Coordinates of N, CA and C in Angstrom, one line a residue:
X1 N 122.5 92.0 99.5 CA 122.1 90.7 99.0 C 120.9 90.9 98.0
X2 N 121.0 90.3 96.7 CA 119.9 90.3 95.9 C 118.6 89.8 96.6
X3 N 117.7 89.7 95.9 CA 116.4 88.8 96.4 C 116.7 88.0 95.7
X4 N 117.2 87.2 94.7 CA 117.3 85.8 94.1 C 118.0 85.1 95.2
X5 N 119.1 85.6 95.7 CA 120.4 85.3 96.2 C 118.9 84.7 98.0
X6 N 118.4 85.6 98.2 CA 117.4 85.6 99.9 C 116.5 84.5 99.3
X7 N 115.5 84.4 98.1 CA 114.6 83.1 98.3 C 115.6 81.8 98.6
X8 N 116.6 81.9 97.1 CA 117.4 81.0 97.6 C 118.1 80.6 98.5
X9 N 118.3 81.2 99.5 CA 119.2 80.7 100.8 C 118.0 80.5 101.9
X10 N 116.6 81.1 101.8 CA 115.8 80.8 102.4 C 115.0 79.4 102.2
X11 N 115.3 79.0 100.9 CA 114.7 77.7 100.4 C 115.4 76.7 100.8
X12 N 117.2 76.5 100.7 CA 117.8 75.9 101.5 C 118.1 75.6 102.7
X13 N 117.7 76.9 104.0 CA 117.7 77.2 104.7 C 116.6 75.9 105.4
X14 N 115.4 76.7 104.8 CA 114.6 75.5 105.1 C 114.4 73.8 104.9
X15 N 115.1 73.7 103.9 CA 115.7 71.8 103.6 C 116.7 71.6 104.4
X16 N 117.8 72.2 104.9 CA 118.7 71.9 105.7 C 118.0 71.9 107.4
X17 N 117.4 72.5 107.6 CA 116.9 72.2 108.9 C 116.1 71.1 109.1
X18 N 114.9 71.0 107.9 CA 113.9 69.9 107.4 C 114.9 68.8 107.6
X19 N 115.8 68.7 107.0 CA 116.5 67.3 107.2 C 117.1 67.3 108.2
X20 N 117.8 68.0 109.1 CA 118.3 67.6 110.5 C 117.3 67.5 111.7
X21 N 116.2 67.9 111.5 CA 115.3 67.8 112.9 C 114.9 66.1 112.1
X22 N 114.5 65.8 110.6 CA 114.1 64.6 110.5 C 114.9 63.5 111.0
X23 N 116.5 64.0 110.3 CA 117.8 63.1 110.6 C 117.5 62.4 112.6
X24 N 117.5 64.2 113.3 CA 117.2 63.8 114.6 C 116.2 62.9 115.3
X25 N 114.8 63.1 114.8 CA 113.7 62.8 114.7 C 114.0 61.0 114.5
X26 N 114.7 60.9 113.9 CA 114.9 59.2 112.9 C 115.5 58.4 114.1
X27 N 116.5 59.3 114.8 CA 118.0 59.0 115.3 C 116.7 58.2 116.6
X28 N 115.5 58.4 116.9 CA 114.7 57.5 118.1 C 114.7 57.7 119.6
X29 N 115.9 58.7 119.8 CA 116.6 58.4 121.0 C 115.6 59.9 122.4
X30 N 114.7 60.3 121.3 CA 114.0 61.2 121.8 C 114.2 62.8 121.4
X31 N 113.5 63.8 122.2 CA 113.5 65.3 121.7 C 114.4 65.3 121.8
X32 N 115.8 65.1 122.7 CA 117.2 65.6 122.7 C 117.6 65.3 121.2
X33 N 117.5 64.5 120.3 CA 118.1 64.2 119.2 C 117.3 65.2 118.0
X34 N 116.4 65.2 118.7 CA 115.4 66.5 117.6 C 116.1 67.8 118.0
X35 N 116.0 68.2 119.1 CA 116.9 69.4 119.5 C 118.4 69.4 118.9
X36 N 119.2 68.2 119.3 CA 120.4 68.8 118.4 C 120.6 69.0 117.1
X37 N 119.6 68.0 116.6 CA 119.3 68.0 115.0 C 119.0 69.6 114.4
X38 N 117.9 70.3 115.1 CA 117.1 71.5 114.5 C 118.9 72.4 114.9
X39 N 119.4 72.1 116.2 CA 120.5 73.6 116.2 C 121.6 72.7 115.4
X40 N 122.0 71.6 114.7 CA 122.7 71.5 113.5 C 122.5 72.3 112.4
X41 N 120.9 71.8 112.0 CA 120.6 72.4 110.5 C 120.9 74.2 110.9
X42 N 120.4 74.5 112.0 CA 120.3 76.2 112.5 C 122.0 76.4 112.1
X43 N 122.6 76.1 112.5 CA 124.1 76.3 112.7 C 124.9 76.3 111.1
X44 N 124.7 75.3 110.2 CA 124.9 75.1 108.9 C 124.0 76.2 108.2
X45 N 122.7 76.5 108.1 CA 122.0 77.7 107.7 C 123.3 78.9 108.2
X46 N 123.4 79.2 109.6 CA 123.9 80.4 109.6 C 125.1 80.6 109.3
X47 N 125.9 79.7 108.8 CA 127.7 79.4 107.9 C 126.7 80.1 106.9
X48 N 125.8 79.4 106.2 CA 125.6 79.5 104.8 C 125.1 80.8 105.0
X49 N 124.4 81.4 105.3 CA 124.0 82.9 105.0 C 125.0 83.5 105.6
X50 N 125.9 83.5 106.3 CA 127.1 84.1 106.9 C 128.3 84.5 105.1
X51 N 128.3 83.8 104.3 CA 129.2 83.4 103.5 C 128.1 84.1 102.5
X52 N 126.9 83.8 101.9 CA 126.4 84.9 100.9 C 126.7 86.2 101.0
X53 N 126.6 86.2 102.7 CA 126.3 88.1 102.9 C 127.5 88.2 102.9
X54 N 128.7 87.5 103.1 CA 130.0 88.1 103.0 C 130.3 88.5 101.3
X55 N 130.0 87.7 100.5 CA 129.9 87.7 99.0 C 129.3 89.2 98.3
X56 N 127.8 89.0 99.0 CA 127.6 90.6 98.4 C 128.2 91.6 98.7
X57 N 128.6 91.6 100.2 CA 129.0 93.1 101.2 C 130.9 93.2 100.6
X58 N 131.3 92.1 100.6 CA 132.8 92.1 100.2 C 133.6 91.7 99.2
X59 N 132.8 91.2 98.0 CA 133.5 91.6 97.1 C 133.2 92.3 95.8
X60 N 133.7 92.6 95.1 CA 133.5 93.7 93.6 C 132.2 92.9 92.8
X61 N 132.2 91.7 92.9 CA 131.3 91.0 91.9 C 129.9 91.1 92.3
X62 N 129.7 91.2 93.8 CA 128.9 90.8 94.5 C 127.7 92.2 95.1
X63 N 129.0 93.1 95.0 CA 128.4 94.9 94.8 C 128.4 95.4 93.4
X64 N 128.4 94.6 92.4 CA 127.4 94.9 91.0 C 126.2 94.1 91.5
X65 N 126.6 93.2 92.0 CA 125.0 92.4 91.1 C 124.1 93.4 92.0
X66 N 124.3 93.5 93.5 CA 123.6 94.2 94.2 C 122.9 95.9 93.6
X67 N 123.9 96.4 92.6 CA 123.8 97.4 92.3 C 122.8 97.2 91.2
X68 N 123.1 96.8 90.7 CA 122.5 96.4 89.2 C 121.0 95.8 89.5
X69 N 120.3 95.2 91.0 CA 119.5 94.8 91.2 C 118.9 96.0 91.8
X70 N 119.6 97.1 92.3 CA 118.6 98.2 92.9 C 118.5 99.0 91.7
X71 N 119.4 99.0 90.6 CA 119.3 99.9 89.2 C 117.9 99.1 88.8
X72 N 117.4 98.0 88.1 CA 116.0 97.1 87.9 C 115.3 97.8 88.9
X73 N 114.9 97.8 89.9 CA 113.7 97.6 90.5 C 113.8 99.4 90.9
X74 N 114.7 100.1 91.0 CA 114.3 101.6 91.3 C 114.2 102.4 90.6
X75 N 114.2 102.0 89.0 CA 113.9 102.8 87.7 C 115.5 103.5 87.3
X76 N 116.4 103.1 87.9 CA 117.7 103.0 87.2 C 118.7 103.7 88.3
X77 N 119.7 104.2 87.6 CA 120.5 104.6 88.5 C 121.1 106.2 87.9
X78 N 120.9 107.2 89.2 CA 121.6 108.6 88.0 C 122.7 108.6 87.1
X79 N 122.5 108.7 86.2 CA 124.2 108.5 85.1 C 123.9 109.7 83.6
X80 N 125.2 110.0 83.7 CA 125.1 110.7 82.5 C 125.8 109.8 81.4
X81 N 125.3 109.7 79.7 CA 125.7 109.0 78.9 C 126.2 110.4 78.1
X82 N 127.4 110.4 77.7 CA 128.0 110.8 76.1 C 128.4 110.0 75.2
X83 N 128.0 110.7 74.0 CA 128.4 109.9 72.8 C 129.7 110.9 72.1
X84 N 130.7 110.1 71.6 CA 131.5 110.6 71.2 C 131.7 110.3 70.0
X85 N 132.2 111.5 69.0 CA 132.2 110.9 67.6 C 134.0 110.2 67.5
X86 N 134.5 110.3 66.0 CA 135.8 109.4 65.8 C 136.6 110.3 65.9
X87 N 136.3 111.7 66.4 CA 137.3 112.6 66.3 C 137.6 113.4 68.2
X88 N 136.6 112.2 68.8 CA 136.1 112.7 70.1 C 135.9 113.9 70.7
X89 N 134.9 114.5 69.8 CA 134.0 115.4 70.2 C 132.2 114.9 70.4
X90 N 131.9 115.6 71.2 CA 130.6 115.6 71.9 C 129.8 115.6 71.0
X91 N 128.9 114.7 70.9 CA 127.5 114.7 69.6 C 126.5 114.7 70.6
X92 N 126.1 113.9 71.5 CA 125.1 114.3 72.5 C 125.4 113.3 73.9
X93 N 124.4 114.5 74.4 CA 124.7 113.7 76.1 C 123.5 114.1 76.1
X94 N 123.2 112.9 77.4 CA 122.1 112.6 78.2 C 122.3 112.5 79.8
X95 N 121.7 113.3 80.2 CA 121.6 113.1 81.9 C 120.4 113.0 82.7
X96 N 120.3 111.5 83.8 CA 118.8 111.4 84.3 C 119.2 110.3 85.0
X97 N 117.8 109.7 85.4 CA 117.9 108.3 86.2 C 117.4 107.5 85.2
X98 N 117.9 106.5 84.6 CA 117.8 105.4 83.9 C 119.0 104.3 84.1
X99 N 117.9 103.3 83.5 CA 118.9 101.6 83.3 C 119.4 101.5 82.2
X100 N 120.4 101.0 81.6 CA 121.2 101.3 80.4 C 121.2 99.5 80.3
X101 N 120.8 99.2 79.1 CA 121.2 98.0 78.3 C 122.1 97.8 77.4
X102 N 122.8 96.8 77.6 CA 124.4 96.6 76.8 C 124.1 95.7 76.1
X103 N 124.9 95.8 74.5 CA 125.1 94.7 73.6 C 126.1 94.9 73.3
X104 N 126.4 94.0 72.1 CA 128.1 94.4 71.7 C 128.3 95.2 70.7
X105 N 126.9 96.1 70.2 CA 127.0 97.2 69.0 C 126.3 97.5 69.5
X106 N 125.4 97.9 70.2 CA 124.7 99.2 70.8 C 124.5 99.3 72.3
X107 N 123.8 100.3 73.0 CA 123.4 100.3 74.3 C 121.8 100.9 74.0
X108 N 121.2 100.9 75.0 CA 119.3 101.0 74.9 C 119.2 101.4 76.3
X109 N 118.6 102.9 76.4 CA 118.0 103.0 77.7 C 116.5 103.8 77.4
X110 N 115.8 104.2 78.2 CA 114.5 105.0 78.2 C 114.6 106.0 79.4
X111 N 114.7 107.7 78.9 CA 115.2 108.5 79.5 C 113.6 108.7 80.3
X112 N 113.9 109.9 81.3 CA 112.9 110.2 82.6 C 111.8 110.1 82.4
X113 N 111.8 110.7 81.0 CA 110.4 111.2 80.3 C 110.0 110.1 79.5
X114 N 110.6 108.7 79.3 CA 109.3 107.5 78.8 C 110.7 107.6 77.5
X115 N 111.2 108.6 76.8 CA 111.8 108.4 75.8 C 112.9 107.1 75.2
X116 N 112.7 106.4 74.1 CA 113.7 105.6 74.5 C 115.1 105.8 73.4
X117 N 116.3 105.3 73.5 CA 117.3 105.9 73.3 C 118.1 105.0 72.4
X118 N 118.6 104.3 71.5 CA 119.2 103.0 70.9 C 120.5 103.9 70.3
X119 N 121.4 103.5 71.2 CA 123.1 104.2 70.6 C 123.9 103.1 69.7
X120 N 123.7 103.2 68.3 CA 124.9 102.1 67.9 C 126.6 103.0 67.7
X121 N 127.2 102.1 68.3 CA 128.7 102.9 68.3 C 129.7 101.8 67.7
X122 N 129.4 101.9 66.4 CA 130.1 101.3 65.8 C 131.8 102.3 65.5
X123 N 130.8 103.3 65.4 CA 131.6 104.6 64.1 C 131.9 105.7 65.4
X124 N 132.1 105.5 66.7 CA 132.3 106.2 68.0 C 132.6 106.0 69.1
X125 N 132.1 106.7 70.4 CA 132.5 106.2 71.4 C 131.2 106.2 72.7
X126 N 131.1 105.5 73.5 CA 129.8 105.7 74.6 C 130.1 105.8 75.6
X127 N 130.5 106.7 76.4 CA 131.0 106.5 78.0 C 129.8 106.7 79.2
X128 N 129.5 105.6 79.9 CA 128.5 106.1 80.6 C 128.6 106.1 81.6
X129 N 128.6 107.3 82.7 CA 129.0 107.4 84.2 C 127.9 107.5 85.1
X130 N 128.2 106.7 86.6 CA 126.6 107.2 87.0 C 127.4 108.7 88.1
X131 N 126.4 109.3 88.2 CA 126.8 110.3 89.0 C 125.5 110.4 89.7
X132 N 126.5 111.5 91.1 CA 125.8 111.8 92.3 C 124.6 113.0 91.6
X133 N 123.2 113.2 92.4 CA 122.5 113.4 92.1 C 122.7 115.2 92.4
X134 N 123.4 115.8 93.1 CA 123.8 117.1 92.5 C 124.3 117.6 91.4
X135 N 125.2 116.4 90.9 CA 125.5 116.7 89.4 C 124.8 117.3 87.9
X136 N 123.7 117.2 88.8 CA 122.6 117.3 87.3 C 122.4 118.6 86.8

């Protein structure tokens, strides 16, 4: 699960309970009504985080974002990049841990050592793989 994906279900998490212990609270009839109120909002919270974490853990969309959120915050992910020319042969490759940025004419990453890298592939090809860390 991202951390955007955890404040936010923690933020609603917390309005959904906020309003059923008030809802219960309102209802007059005493703590029983407060009590079932807080294990309502409890119960609806745990559907709802039940169904995010299913999102990130099971489907394809949900294990990029996840990936793509530990690529940002752990200084990237191992991948080797080649460039290919129009005849597809090798002009240069790069291999290390970095984040790779996409546009629709170039890609931009900053290799191990601080360097940074701007590939326009207008006139070629960019394939970028991440690989396991023996590969290097």
């Amino acid at each position: 699960m991202t951390y955007g994906a955890i404040i936010v279900c923690s933020i609603i998490t917390l309005i959904i309970v906020g309003m059923c212990l008030g809802i219960g609270y309102s209802a007059g009839s005493g703590i029983k009504d407060v009590i079932i109120g807080g294990f309502v909002g409890a119960l609806i919270s745990a559907i709802m985080w039940g169904c995010v974490g299913w999102y990130y853990n099971s489907t394809e969309a949900g294990k990029r974002a996840r990936k793509s959120q530990d690529s940002n915050f752990n200084g990237g992910i191992t991948r080797r990049v080649r460039v290919y020319d129009m005849d597809g042969d090798v002009l240069e490759e790069y291999t290390g841990k970095f984040d790779v940025d996409y546009g629709s004419e170039r890609i931009l990453f900053d290799d191990e050592n601080g360097k940074r890298h701007v590939i326009y592939y207008k006139s070629g090809t960019v394939i970028v793989d991440e690989i396991e860390e023996k590969e290097k």
